[in-house]
């Protein structure tokens, strides 16, 4: 199979139909391509099931709403479409990319008059995506751009336009020999990496930035649930970058990354410690449970339905 995403075998669910992979196209004058109005999800298939499918579909609908449009498919219709396209592609392990966007009927800053589209594309993929784990942990650098404040952008949306600065920072990090970049929020607090959330281990407890206008990760919620089951306290609060000096372990987590230990953030060094290792193991068990498609510990997303 070609590495080119356009040139693959298989099927993509597109506006209600399962179409051959190479036939699914959007026109060059599509609103989303010009003005960043697409919203999307990243999901993982483990043992033939999409982990927290319900939460992902609900968050997708909510992301569109945060950009002032409504998807004409219910959460359960999106779940069903996802299951159908995963099955049509015969996948038991892989990644799923649902993406919704505003079409090409009119072109201008306003999207009024465009139709809403949805495509769901799954492909085979094992192991981590986005950041490759390293035995001693990945190397992270601090980003220059910050996540925007609530008066600048709807940061809770997983919207294409909001990834522009993530892409710039990721490329800058890779170009400088790092694996990823860590972004602060508009007030200088720790927020997230370019494609994952962050946890710090400090004095036997876990600390993670309280979500304020950045992506509320489904993996982040799963990790909080796993920590809770182990009886470990998790503090969700404002975390200042200076606190990175006190952390003994740091890890990133996200659908593509799973749990990835951080070995260094610029000149700070961390061990791949026992809390990170235990949670990595717990996570691999959790994603393979037969009930893994439901909201689980991400019940919070059910309200976005
Ligand atoms: C910017 C950003 N933050 C956090 C996450 C983690 O979110 P989730 O665990 O829902 O994949 C992602 C990945 O989707 C992301 O792109």
Short mmCIF file of C-alpha atoms and ligand atoms in Angstrom, two decimals:
data_model
loop_
_atom_site.label_atom_id
_atom_site.label_comp_id
_atom_site.label_asym_id
_atom_site.label_seq_id
_atom_site.Cartn_x
_atom_site.Cartn_y
_atom_site.Cartn_z
CA UNK A 1 0.00 0.00 0.00
CA UNK A 2 1.20 3.50 -0.87
CA UNK A 3 2.30 5.82 1.93
CA UNK A 4 0.39 8.62 0.19
CA UNK A 5 -2.90 9.13 2.01
CA UNK A 6 -4.75 9.65 -1.28
CA UNK A 7 -3.58 6.43 -2.89
CA UNK A 8 -4.84 3.57 -0.77
CA UNK A 9 -7.14 0.60 -1.00
CA UNK A 10 -10.21 0.38 1.16
CA UNK A 11 -13.28 2.48 1.89
CA UNK A 12 -14.10 5.89 3.34
CA UNK A 13 -17.53 6.71 4.72
CA UNK A 14 -18.55 9.92 2.99
CA UNK A 15 -21.86 11.72 3.59
CA UNK A 16 -23.73 8.48 4.22
CA UNK A 17 -22.05 6.15 1.72
CA UNK A 18 -19.10 3.80 1.78
CA UNK A 19 -16.97 4.88 -1.17
CA UNK A 20 -13.73 3.49 -2.59
CA UNK A 21 -10.81 5.29 -0.91
CA UNK A 22 -9.42 7.04 -4.01
CA UNK A 23 -12.80 8.46 -5.07
CA UNK A 24 -13.38 10.66 -2.03
CA UNK A 25 -12.55 14.26 -2.95
CA UNK A 26 -13.31 17.77 -1.74
CA UNK A 27 -13.16 20.66 -4.21
CA UNK A 28 -10.30 23.18 -4.04
CA UNK A 29 -12.81 25.96 -3.34
CA UNK A 30 -14.12 24.28 -0.19
CA UNK A 31 -14.70 26.76 2.64
CA UNK A 32 -12.81 24.65 5.18
CA UNK A 33 -9.63 24.62 3.08
CA UNK A 34 -9.55 28.42 2.97
CA UNK A 35 -10.87 29.39 6.38
CA UNK A 36 -10.01 26.46 8.67
CA UNK A 37 -13.62 25.53 9.49
CA UNK A 38 -13.16 21.75 9.50
CA UNK A 39 -13.54 19.88 12.79
CA UNK A 40 -12.14 16.42 13.30
CA UNK A 41 -11.33 13.57 15.64
CA UNK A 42 -8.51 11.09 15.99
CA UNK A 43 -9.58 7.65 17.21
CA UNK A 44 -7.91 4.30 17.72
CA UNK A 45 -9.10 0.81 16.93
CA UNK A 46 -8.01 -1.87 19.40
CA UNK A 47 -9.17 -5.46 18.89
CA UNK A 48 -11.68 -4.24 16.29
CA UNK A 49 -13.34 -1.67 18.58
CA UNK A 50 -12.90 2.11 18.61
CA UNK A 51 -11.80 3.21 22.07
CA UNK A 52 -14.31 5.70 23.56
CA UNK A 53 -16.14 5.98 20.24
CA UNK A 54 -19.17 7.60 21.88
CA UNK A 55 -17.04 10.33 23.46
CA UNK A 56 -15.23 11.05 20.19
CA UNK A 57 -18.46 11.31 18.18
CA UNK A 58 -19.99 13.59 20.81
CA UNK A 59 -16.89 15.79 20.89
CA UNK A 60 -16.94 16.03 17.09
CA UNK A 61 -20.51 17.31 17.17
CA UNK A 62 -19.60 19.73 19.92
CA UNK A 63 -16.56 21.04 18.02
CA UNK A 64 -18.83 21.88 15.06
CA UNK A 65 -21.24 23.63 17.41
CA UNK A 66 -18.40 25.69 18.87
CA UNK A 67 -17.78 26.84 15.28
CA UNK A 68 -21.49 27.65 14.92
CA UNK A 69 -22.58 24.74 12.79
CA UNK A 70 -24.53 21.60 13.40
CA UNK A 71 -23.65 18.17 12.02
CA UNK A 72 -26.69 16.64 10.32
CA UNK A 73 -25.86 13.23 11.87
CA UNK A 74 -26.64 12.27 15.45
CA UNK A 75 -23.99 10.89 17.75
CA UNK A 76 -25.31 7.36 17.39
CA UNK A 77 -25.43 7.69 13.57
CA UNK A 78 -21.77 8.73 13.60
CA UNK A 79 -20.93 5.80 15.91
CA UNK A 80 -22.74 3.45 13.53
CA UNK A 81 -21.03 4.89 10.45
CA UNK A 82 -17.66 4.48 12.17
CA UNK A 83 -18.31 0.85 13.02
CA UNK A 84 -19.45 0.21 9.44
CA UNK A 85 -16.35 1.73 7.83
CA UNK A 86 -13.97 -0.01 10.25
CA UNK A 87 -15.69 -3.30 9.39
CA UNK A 88 -15.68 -2.60 5.63
CA UNK A 89 -11.92 -2.12 5.84
CA UNK A 90 -11.48 -5.31 7.88
CA UNK A 91 -9.47 -3.50 10.55
CA UNK A 92 -8.72 -4.82 14.02
CA UNK A 93 -5.96 -2.32 14.86
CA UNK A 94 -5.69 1.15 13.44
CA UNK A 95 -6.48 4.82 13.47
CA UNK A 96 -9.72 6.57 12.49
CA UNK A 97 -10.00 10.12 11.21
CA UNK A 98 -13.54 11.53 11.11
CA UNK A 99 -13.62 15.03 9.64
CA UNK A 100 -16.54 17.40 9.08
CA UNK A 101 -16.33 20.51 6.96
CA UNK A 102 -18.24 23.25 5.23
CA UNK A 103 -18.47 22.87 1.47
CA UNK A 104 -17.95 24.81 -1.74
CA UNK A 105 -21.38 26.23 -2.65
CA UNK A 106 -20.16 29.75 -1.86
CA UNK A 107 -16.70 31.03 -1.03
CA UNK A 108 -16.07 33.86 1.39
CA UNK A 109 -15.33 34.37 5.05
CA UNK A 110 -18.96 33.64 5.84
CA UNK A 111 -19.87 29.98 5.56
CA UNK A 112 -23.58 30.74 5.30
CA UNK A 113 -24.94 28.86 2.29
CA UNK A 114 -22.43 26.00 2.42
CA UNK A 115 -23.47 22.42 3.13
CA UNK A 116 -21.90 20.36 5.90
CA UNK A 117 -20.00 17.20 4.99
CA UNK A 118 -18.61 14.32 7.00
CA UNK A 119 -16.00 11.75 6.05
CA UNK A 120 -14.70 8.92 8.22
CA UNK A 121 -11.42 7.34 7.11
CA UNK A 122 -9.84 4.44 9.04
CA UNK A 123 -6.51 2.82 8.29
CA UNK A 124 -4.27 0.11 9.67
CA UNK A 125 -1.82 1.35 12.28
CA UNK A 126 -0.08 -0.33 15.18
CA UNK A 127 1.78 1.34 18.02
CA UNK A 128 2.06 5.05 18.60
CA UNK A 129 1.43 7.82 16.12
CA UNK A 130 2.53 11.45 16.30
CA UNK A 131 5.39 10.91 18.77
CA UNK A 132 7.52 7.81 18.87
CA UNK A 133 8.34 6.68 22.39
CA UNK A 134 12.03 6.34 23.28
CA UNK A 135 13.44 4.13 26.04
CA UNK A 136 14.54 7.13 28.13
CA UNK A 137 11.53 9.26 27.22
CA UNK A 138 11.05 11.86 24.49
CA UNK A 139 12.74 15.26 24.31
CA UNK A 140 10.41 18.21 24.46
CA UNK A 141 11.04 21.93 24.03
CA UNK A 142 8.95 24.92 25.08
CA UNK A 143 6.88 26.40 22.25
CA UNK A 144 6.90 30.07 21.31
CA UNK A 145 3.20 30.29 20.48
CA UNK A 146 0.61 29.97 23.21
CA UNK A 147 -2.83 28.41 23.18
CA UNK A 148 -5.34 31.24 22.63
CA UNK A 149 -7.57 32.54 25.41
CA UNK A 150 -11.35 32.16 25.45
CA UNK A 151 -11.76 35.69 24.13
CA UNK A 152 -9.56 34.83 21.11
CA UNK A 153 -10.76 31.42 19.90
CA UNK A 154 -13.07 28.51 20.83
CA UNK A 155 -10.13 26.47 22.11
CA UNK A 156 -12.24 23.53 23.26
CA UNK A 157 -13.00 22.68 19.63
CA UNK A 158 -10.86 20.19 17.77
CA UNK A 159 -10.89 22.51 14.78
CA UNK A 160 -8.46 22.56 11.86
CA UNK A 161 -7.77 26.29 12.20
CA UNK A 162 -6.63 25.90 15.80
CA UNK A 163 -3.91 23.48 14.71
CA UNK A 164 -2.01 26.04 12.64
CA UNK A 165 0.26 27.01 15.54
CA UNK A 166 0.56 23.37 16.65
CA UNK A 167 1.89 22.45 13.21
CA UNK A 168 4.39 25.32 13.22
CA UNK A 169 5.61 24.39 16.70
CA UNK A 170 5.83 20.68 15.95
CA UNK A 171 7.91 21.35 12.85
CA UNK A 172 10.11 23.81 14.73
CA UNK A 173 10.68 21.21 17.47
CA UNK A 174 11.51 18.45 14.99
CA UNK A 175 13.83 20.78 13.08
CA UNK A 176 15.73 21.56 16.29
CA UNK A 177 16.12 17.85 17.16
CA UNK A 178 13.27 17.57 19.68
CA UNK A 179 10.28 15.25 19.51
CA UNK A 180 7.55 17.73 20.44
CA UNK A 181 6.82 21.18 21.87
CA UNK A 182 4.99 22.11 25.04
CA UNK A 183 2.59 25.03 24.78
CA UNK A 184 1.61 27.48 27.51
CA UNK A 185 -1.83 29.06 27.59
CA UNK A 186 -2.59 32.75 27.13
CA UNK A 187 -1.79 33.41 30.80
CA UNK A 188 1.53 31.56 30.83
CA UNK A 189 0.26 28.37 32.49
CA UNK A 190 1.11 24.91 31.14
CA UNK A 191 -1.50 23.81 28.60
CA UNK A 192 -0.70 20.87 26.31
CA UNK A 193 1.75 19.67 23.70
CA UNK A 194 1.06 20.10 19.98
CA UNK A 195 -1.05 16.93 19.95
CA UNK A 196 -1.41 15.57 23.49
CA UNK A 197 -2.17 16.49 27.11
CA UNK A 198 0.41 16.47 29.91
CA UNK A 199 0.72 14.93 33.38
CA UNK A 200 3.40 15.57 36.01
CA UNK A 201 4.18 13.26 38.94
CA UNK A 202 5.08 15.21 42.06
CA UNK A 203 5.44 13.79 45.56
CA UNK A 204 3.39 10.65 44.83
CA UNK A 205 0.48 12.47 43.19
CA UNK A 206 -0.37 13.36 39.63
CA UNK A 207 -0.91 16.90 38.46
CA UNK A 208 -2.47 17.93 35.15
CA UNK A 209 -3.44 21.37 33.87
CA UNK A 210 -7.11 22.15 34.36
CA UNK A 211 -8.65 22.47 30.92
CA UNK A 212 -9.19 26.13 30.16
CA UNK A 213 -9.81 26.66 26.46
CA UNK A 214 -7.65 23.85 25.17
CA UNK A 215 -8.50 20.29 24.16
CA UNK A 216 -10.08 18.18 26.89
CA UNK A 217 -8.43 14.89 25.98
CA UNK A 218 -10.36 11.65 26.05
CA UNK A 219 -7.10 9.89 26.92
CA UNK A 220 -6.50 12.43 29.70
CA UNK A 221 -9.86 11.49 31.21
CA UNK A 222 -9.01 7.79 30.87
CA UNK A 223 -5.70 8.35 32.67
CA UNK A 224 -7.47 10.19 35.49
CA UNK A 225 -9.80 7.20 35.86
CA UNK A 226 -6.88 4.77 35.92
CA UNK A 227 -5.04 6.81 38.54
CA UNK A 228 -8.18 6.90 40.63
CA UNK A 229 -8.48 3.10 40.47
CA UNK A 230 -4.93 2.85 41.78
CA UNK A 231 -5.85 5.22 44.60
CA UNK A 232 -3.55 7.95 43.34
CA UNK A 233 -4.65 11.54 43.83
CA UNK A 234 -4.92 13.63 40.66
CA UNK A 235 -4.84 17.40 40.93
CA UNK A 236 -6.47 19.25 38.03
CA UNK A 237 -5.34 22.80 38.48
CA UNK A 238 -3.38 25.70 37.04
CA UNK A 239 0.21 24.47 36.63
CA UNK A 240 2.99 27.01 36.19
CA UNK A 241 6.01 26.11 34.03
CA UNK A 242 8.35 26.52 37.07
CA UNK A 243 6.65 23.47 38.57
CA UNK A 244 8.33 21.37 35.91
CA UNK A 245 11.44 21.70 38.15
CA UNK A 246 9.67 19.82 40.97
CA UNK A 247 8.25 16.99 38.85
CA UNK A 248 9.95 13.60 39.02
CA UNK A 249 8.05 12.12 36.08
CA UNK A 250 6.32 13.72 33.12
CA UNK A 251 4.27 12.07 30.41
CA UNK A 252 2.12 13.11 27.48
CA UNK A 253 -1.12 11.38 26.57
CA UNK A 254 -3.45 11.43 23.61
CA UNK A 255 -5.21 9.09 21.23
CA UNK A 256 -2.33 9.00 18.75
CA UNK A 257 0.48 9.17 21.31
CA UNK A 258 -1.16 6.87 23.88
CA UNK A 259 1.01 7.48 27.01
CA UNK A 260 4.50 8.70 26.19
CA UNK A 261 7.14 9.28 28.88
CA UNK A 262 9.03 12.57 28.65
CA UNK A 263 12.78 12.26 29.30
CA UNK A 264 13.62 15.94 29.00
CA UNK A 265 12.01 19.35 28.63
CA UNK A 266 14.82 21.56 27.34
CA UNK A 267 17.48 21.23 30.09
CA UNK A 268 15.25 19.54 32.68
CA UNK A 269 15.63 15.75 32.92
CA UNK A 270 13.10 13.14 34.06
CA UNK A 271 13.16 9.44 34.74
CA UNK A 272 10.64 7.09 33.18
CA UNK A 273 9.27 6.36 36.63
CA UNK A 274 6.92 3.87 38.30
CA UNK A 275 3.72 5.93 38.02
CA UNK A 276 4.17 6.43 34.28
CA UNK A 277 5.04 2.78 33.72
CA UNK A 278 2.04 1.52 35.71
CA UNK A 279 -0.38 3.83 33.90
CA UNK A 280 1.02 2.84 30.51
CA UNK A 281 0.30 -0.77 31.35
CA UNK A 282 -3.15 -0.03 32.76
CA UNK A 283 -4.00 1.93 29.63
CA UNK A 284 -3.16 -0.98 27.34
CA UNK A 285 -5.52 -3.18 29.37
CA UNK A 286 -8.28 -0.56 29.41
CA UNK A 287 -8.35 0.02 25.64
CA UNK A 288 -8.85 -3.72 25.05
CA UNK A 289 -11.84 -4.14 27.35
CA UNK A 290 -15.02 -5.33 25.57
CA UNK A 291 -16.93 -2.24 26.78
CA UNK A 292 -14.28 0.19 25.52
CA UNK A 293 -16.52 1.92 22.92
CA UNK A 294 -18.71 3.60 25.53
CA UNK A 295 -18.20 6.91 27.35
CA UNK A 296 -16.48 5.19 30.28
CA UNK A 297 -14.79 7.77 32.49
CA UNK A 298 -15.49 10.37 29.76
CA UNK A 299 -19.19 10.66 30.71
CA UNK A 300 -18.62 14.40 30.65
CA UNK A 301 -18.76 14.22 26.83
CA UNK A 302 -22.24 12.65 26.95
CA UNK A 303 -23.61 16.12 27.72
CA UNK A 304 -22.31 17.28 24.30
CA UNK A 305 -24.54 14.80 22.51
C1 LIG B 1 -3.77 19.54 20.82
C2 LIG B 1 -4.20 18.25 21.42
N1 LIG B 1 -4.33 18.16 22.75
C3 LIG B 1 -4.71 17.01 23.35
C4 LIG B 1 -4.98 15.88 22.62
C5 LIG B 1 -5.41 14.62 23.31
O1 LIG B 1 -6.76 14.37 23.07
P1 LIG B 1 -7.35 12.90 23.00
O2 LIG B 1 -6.85 12.18 24.19
O3 LIG B 1 -8.82 13.10 23.03
O4 LIG B 1 -6.87 12.30 21.74
C6 LIG B 1 -4.85 15.92 21.22
C7 LIG B 1 -5.12 14.73 20.40
O5 LIG B 1 -6.14 14.58 19.86
C8 LIG B 1 -4.46 17.13 20.60
O6 LIG B 1 -4.34 17.20 19.28
#
